[in-house]
Tab-separated table of C-alpha atoms in Angstrom:
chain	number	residue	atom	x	y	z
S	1	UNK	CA	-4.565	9.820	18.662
S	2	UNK	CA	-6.573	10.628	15.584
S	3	UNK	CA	-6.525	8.184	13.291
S	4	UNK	CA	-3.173	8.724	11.104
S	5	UNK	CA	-2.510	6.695	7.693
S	6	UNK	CA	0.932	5.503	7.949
S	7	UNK	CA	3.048	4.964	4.915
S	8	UNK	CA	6.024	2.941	4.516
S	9	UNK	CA	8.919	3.355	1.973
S	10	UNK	CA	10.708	0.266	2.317
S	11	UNK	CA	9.601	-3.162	3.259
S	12	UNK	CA	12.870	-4.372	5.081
S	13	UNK	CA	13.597	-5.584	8.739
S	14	UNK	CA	12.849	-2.651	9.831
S	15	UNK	CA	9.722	-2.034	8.461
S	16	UNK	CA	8.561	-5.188	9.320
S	17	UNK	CA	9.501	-5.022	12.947
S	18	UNK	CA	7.424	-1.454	13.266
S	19	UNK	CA	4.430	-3.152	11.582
S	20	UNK	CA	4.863	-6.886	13.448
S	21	UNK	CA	4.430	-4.084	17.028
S	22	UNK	CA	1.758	-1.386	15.294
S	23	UNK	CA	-0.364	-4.426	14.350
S	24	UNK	CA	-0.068	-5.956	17.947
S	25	UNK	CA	-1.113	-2.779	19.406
S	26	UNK	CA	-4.508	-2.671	17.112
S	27	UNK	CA	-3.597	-0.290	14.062
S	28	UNK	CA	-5.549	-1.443	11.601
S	29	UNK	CA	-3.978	-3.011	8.603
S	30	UNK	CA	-5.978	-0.956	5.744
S	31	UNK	CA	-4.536	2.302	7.319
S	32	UNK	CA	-0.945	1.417	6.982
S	33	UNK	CA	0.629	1.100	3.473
S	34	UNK	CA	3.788	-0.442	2.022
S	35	UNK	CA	5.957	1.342	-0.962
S	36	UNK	CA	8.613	-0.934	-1.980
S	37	UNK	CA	10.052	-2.089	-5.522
S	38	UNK	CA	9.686	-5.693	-4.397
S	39	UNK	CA	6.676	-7.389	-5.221
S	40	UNK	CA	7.751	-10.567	-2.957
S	41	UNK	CA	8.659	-8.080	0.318
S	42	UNK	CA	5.840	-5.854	0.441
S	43	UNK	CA	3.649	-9.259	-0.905
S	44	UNK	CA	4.965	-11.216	2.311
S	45	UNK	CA	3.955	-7.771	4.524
S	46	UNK	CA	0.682	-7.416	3.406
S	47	UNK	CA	-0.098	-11.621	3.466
S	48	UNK	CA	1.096	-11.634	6.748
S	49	UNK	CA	-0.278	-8.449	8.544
S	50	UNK	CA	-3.129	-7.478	6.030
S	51	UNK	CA	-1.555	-3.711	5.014
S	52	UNK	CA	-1.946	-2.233	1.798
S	53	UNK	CA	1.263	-3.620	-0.806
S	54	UNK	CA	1.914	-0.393	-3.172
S	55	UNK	CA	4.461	-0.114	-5.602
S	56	UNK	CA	7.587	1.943	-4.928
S	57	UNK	CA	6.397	4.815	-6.936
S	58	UNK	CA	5.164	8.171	-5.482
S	59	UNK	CA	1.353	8.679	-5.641
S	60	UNK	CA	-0.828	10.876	-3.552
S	61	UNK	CA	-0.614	10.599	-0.047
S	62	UNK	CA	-4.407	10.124	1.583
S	63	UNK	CA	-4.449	13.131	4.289
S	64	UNK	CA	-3.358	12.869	7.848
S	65	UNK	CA	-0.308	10.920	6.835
S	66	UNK	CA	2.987	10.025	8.897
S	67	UNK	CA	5.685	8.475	6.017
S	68	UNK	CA	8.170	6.138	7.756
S	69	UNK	CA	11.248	6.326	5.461
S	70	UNK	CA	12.568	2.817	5.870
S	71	UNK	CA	14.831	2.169	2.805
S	72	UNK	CA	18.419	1.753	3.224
S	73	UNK	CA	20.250	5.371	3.804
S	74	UNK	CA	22.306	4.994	0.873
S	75	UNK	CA	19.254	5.056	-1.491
S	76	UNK	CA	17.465	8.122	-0.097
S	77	UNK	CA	18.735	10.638	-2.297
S	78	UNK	CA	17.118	9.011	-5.387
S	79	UNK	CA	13.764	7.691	-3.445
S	80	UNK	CA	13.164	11.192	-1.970
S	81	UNK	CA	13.730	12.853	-5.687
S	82	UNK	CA	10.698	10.758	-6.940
S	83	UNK	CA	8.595	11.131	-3.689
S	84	UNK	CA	9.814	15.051	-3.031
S	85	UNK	CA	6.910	16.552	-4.606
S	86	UNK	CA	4.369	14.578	-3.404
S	87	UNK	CA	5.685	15.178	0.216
S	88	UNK	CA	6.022	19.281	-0.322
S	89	UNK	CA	2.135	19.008	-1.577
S	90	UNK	CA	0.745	18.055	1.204
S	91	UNK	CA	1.252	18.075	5.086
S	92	UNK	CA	2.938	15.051	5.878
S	93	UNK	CA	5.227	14.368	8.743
S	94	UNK	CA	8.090	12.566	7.751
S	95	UNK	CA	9.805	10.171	9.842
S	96	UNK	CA	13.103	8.997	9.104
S	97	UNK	CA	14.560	5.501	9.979
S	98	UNK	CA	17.781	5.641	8.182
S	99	UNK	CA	21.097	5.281	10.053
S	100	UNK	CA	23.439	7.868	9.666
S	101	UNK	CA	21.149	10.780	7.441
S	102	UNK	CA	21.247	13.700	9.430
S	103	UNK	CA	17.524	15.679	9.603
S	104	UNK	CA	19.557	18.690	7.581
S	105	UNK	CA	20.607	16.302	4.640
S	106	UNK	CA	16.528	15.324	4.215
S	107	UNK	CA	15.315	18.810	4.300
S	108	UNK	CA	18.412	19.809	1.713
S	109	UNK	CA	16.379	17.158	-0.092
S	110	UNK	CA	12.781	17.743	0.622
S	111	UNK	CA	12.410	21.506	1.602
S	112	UNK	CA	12.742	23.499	4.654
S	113	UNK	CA	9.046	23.342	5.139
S	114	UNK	CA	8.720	19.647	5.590
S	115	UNK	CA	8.348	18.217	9.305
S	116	UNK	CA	10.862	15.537	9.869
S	117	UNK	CA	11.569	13.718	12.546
S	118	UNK	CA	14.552	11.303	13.083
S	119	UNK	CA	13.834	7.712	14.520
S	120	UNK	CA	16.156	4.895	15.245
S	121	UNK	CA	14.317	1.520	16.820
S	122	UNK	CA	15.641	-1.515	17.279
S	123	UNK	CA	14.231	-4.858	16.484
S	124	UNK	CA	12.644	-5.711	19.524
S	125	UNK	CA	10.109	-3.485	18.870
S	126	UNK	CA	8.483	-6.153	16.792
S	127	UNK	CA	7.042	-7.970	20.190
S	128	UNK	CA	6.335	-4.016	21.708
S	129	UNK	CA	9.853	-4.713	23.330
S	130	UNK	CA	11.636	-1.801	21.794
S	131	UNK	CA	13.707	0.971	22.456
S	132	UNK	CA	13.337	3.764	20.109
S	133	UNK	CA	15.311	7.358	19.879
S	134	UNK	CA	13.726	10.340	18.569
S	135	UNK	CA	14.681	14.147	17.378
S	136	UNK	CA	12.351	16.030	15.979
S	137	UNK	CA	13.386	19.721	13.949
S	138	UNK	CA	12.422	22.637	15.424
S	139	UNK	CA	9.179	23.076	12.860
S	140	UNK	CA	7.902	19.958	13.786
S	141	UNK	CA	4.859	20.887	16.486
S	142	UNK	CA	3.952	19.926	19.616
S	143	UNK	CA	0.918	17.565	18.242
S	144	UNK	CA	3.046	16.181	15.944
S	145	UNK	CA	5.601	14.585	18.170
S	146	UNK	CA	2.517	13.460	19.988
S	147	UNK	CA	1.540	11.217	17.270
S	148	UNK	CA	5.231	10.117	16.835
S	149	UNK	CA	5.025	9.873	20.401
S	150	UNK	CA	2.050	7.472	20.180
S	151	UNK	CA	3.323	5.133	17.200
S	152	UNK	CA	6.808	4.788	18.652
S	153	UNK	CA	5.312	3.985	22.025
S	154	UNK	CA	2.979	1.372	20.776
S	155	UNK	CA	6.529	-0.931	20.179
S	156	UNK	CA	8.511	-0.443	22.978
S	157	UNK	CA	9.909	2.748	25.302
S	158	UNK	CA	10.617	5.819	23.536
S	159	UNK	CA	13.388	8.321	24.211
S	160	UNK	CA	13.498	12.190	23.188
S	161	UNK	CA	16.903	13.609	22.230
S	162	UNK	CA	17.195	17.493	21.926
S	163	UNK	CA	20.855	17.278	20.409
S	164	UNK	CA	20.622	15.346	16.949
S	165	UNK	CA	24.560	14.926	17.346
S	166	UNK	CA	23.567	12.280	20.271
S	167	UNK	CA	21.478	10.236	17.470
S	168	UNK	CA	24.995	8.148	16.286
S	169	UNK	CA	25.564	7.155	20.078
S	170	UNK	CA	21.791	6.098	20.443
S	171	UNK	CA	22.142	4.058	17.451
S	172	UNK	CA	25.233	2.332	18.183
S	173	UNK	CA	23.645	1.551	21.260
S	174	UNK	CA	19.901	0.723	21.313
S	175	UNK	CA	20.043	0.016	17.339
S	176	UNK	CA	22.785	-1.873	16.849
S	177	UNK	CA	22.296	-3.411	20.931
S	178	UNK	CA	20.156	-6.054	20.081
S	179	UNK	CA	23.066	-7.390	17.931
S	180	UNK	CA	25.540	-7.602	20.703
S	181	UNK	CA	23.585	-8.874	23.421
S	182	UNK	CA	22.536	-11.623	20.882
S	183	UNK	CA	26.441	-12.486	20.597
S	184	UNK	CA	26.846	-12.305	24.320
S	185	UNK	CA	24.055	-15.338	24.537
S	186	UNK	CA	26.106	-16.934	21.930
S	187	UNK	CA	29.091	-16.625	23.636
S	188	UNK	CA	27.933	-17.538	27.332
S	189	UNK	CA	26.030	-20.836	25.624
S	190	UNK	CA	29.185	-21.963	23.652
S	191	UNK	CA	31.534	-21.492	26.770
S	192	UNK	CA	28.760	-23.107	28.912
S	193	UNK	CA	28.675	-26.275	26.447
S	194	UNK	CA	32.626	-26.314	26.436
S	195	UNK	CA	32.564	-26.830	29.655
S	196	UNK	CA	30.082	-30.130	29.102
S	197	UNK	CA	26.375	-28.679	29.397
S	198	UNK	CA	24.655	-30.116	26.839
S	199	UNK	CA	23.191	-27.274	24.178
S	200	UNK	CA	19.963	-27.017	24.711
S	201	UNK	CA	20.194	-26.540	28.424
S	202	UNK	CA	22.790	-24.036	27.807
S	203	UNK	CA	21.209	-22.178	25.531
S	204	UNK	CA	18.114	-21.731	28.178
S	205	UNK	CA	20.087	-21.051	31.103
S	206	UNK	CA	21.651	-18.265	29.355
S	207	UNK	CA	18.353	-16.943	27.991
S	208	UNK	CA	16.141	-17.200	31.141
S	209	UNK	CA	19.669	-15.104	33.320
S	210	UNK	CA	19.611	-12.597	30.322
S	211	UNK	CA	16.356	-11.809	29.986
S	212	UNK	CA	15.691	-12.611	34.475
S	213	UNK	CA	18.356	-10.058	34.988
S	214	UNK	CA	17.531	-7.770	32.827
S	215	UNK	CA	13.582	-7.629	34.232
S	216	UNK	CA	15.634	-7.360	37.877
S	217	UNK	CA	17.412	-4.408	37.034
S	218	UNK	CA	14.697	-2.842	35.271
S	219	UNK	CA	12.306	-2.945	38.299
S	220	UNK	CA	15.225	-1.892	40.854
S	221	UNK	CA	16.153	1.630	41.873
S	222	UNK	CA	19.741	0.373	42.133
S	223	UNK	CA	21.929	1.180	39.223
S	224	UNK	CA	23.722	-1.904	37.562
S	225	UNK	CA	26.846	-1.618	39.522
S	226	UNK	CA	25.129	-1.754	42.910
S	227	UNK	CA	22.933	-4.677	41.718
S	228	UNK	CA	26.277	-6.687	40.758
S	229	UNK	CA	27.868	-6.048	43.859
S	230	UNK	CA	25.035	-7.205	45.592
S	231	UNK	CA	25.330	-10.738	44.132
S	232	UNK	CA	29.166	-11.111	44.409
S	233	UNK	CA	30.370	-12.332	47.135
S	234	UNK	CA	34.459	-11.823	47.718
S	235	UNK	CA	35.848	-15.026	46.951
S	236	UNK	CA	33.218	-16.476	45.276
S	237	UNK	CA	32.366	-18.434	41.845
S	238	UNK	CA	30.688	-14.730	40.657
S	239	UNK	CA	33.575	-12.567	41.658
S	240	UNK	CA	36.114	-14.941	39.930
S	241	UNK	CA	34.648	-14.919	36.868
S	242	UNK	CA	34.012	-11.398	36.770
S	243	UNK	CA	37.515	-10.551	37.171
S	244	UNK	CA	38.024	-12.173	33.756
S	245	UNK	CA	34.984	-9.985	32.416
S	246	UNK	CA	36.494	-6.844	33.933
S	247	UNK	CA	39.681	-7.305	31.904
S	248	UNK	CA	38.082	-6.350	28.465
S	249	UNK	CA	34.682	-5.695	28.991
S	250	UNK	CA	34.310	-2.395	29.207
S	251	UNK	CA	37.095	-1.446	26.715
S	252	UNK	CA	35.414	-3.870	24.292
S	253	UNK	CA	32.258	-1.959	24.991
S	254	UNK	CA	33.668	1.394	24.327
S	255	UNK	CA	35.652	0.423	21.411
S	256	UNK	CA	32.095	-1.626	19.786
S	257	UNK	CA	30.138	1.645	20.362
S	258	UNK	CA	32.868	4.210	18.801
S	259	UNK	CA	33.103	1.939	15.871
S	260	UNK	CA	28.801	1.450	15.212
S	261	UNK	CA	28.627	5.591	16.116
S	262	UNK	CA	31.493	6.369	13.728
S	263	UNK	CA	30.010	4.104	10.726
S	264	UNK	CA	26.648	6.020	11.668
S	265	UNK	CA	28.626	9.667	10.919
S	266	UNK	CA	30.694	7.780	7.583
S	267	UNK	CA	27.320	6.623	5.984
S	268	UNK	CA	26.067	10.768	6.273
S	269	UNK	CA	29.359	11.430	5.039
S	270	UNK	CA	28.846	9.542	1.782
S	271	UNK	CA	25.331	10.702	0.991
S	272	UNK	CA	26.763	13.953	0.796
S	273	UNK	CA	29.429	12.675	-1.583
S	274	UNK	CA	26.679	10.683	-3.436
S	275	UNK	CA	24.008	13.959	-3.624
């Protein structure tokens, strides 16, 4: 990849988890900058990583530049009408982090012309763990997505979508994932303590059979269902408590993704209302 300035707007979780795995994987801190109103964020960013702290207002982008939008949706109609003509001035890609702002709604704000391409990581991606969906518009080029390609990839896995209607589903599942697998640990160390383990062994026998199980089924050919029949034996300890799982599991899990997917579609719905 030729070397690319990057250029946040918005020094949030999100921004800090793509930095934390872009740092890790040896982008160079004076070639990614921070635009954020607060001094204390984008201070903490560039203290702890060594990127350029900017304020929030527009100012000319340095050429060969990728701008990560990573402000809160809600707050990208007014953002892009002070950065708009900066962006149509020169050739930068934009990338979009936001939840729930459809590519069409940023080029009804930007211009027809400008390349933008849809991203939705998750938070892992701040150890190179992550799981990142992408849709690009159809003017965005072939070298382009390369070097979205290359930055995503430098975090975690990266996934194309060629149907932006998919992007909700993505992000109630890889984006919002981390958050319910996070509850499940909760959940299996509270029941496990309950039962008399004391909590620190609890919460590391729950960790370890997360994260050992999940390593298992990433390396087998075997889909999850055939790996879980493989360790239940009829009768035993695992196939009595997964008959308790199998009574809400998988309605809970249908029912958790519907509701993240349809919050993702409400949130474009009211930056419409809001434009």
């Amino acid at each position: 990849m030729t070397e690319q300035h990057i250029v946040f707007i918005g020094a949030g979780n999100m921004a800090r988890a793509l930095i934390s795995g872009m740092r890790q994987r040896d982008i160079p801190g004076e070639s990614i900058q921070v635009h954020a109103p607060s001094t204390l964020h984008r201070g903490a960013l560039a203290e702890e990583f060594g990127v350029r702290s900017r304020p929030a207002q527009a100012e000319k982008l340095p050429e060969n530049s990728v701008v990560i939008y990573a402000a809160k949706p809600k707050q990208m109609p007014a953002i892009l009408q002070e950065w708009g003509d900066t962006l149509r001035s020169g050739s930068a890609l934009f990338v979009s982090v936001a939840a729930g702002v459809s590519s069409t709604q940023i080029t009804a704000l930007l211009g027809e012309e400008i390349s933008v391409v849809r991203a939705m990581p998750n938070t892992p991606s701040q150890i190179g763990a992550g799981a990142t969906t992408l849709f690009a518009r159809a003017n965005v080029g072939a070298s382009q997505c390369d070097t979205v390609q290359q930055i995503f990839s430098g975090v975690g896995k990266v996934f194309w979508l060629h149907d932006e209607a998919l992007m909700d589903t993505a992000t109630a599942l890889a984006g919002s994932g981390p958050a319910y697998v996070l509850l499940f640990l909760e959940a299996l160390e509270d029941a496990a303590v309950l039962q008399g383990l004391d909590r620190i062994t609890a919460r590391a026998l729950a960790l370890q059979t997360v994260l050992g199980t999940a390593q298992m089924a990433a390396a087998s050919p075997a889909s999850p269902s055939e790996l879980r029949h493989q360790v239940t034996s009829p009768g035993g300890t695992t196939a009595a408590g997964l008959a308790v799982w199998e009574e809400q599991l998988r309605p809970l899990a249908q029912r958790a993704l519907a509701a993240a997917a349809e919050r993702g579609r409400a949130l474009s719905q009211l930056l419409k209302k809001d434009a």
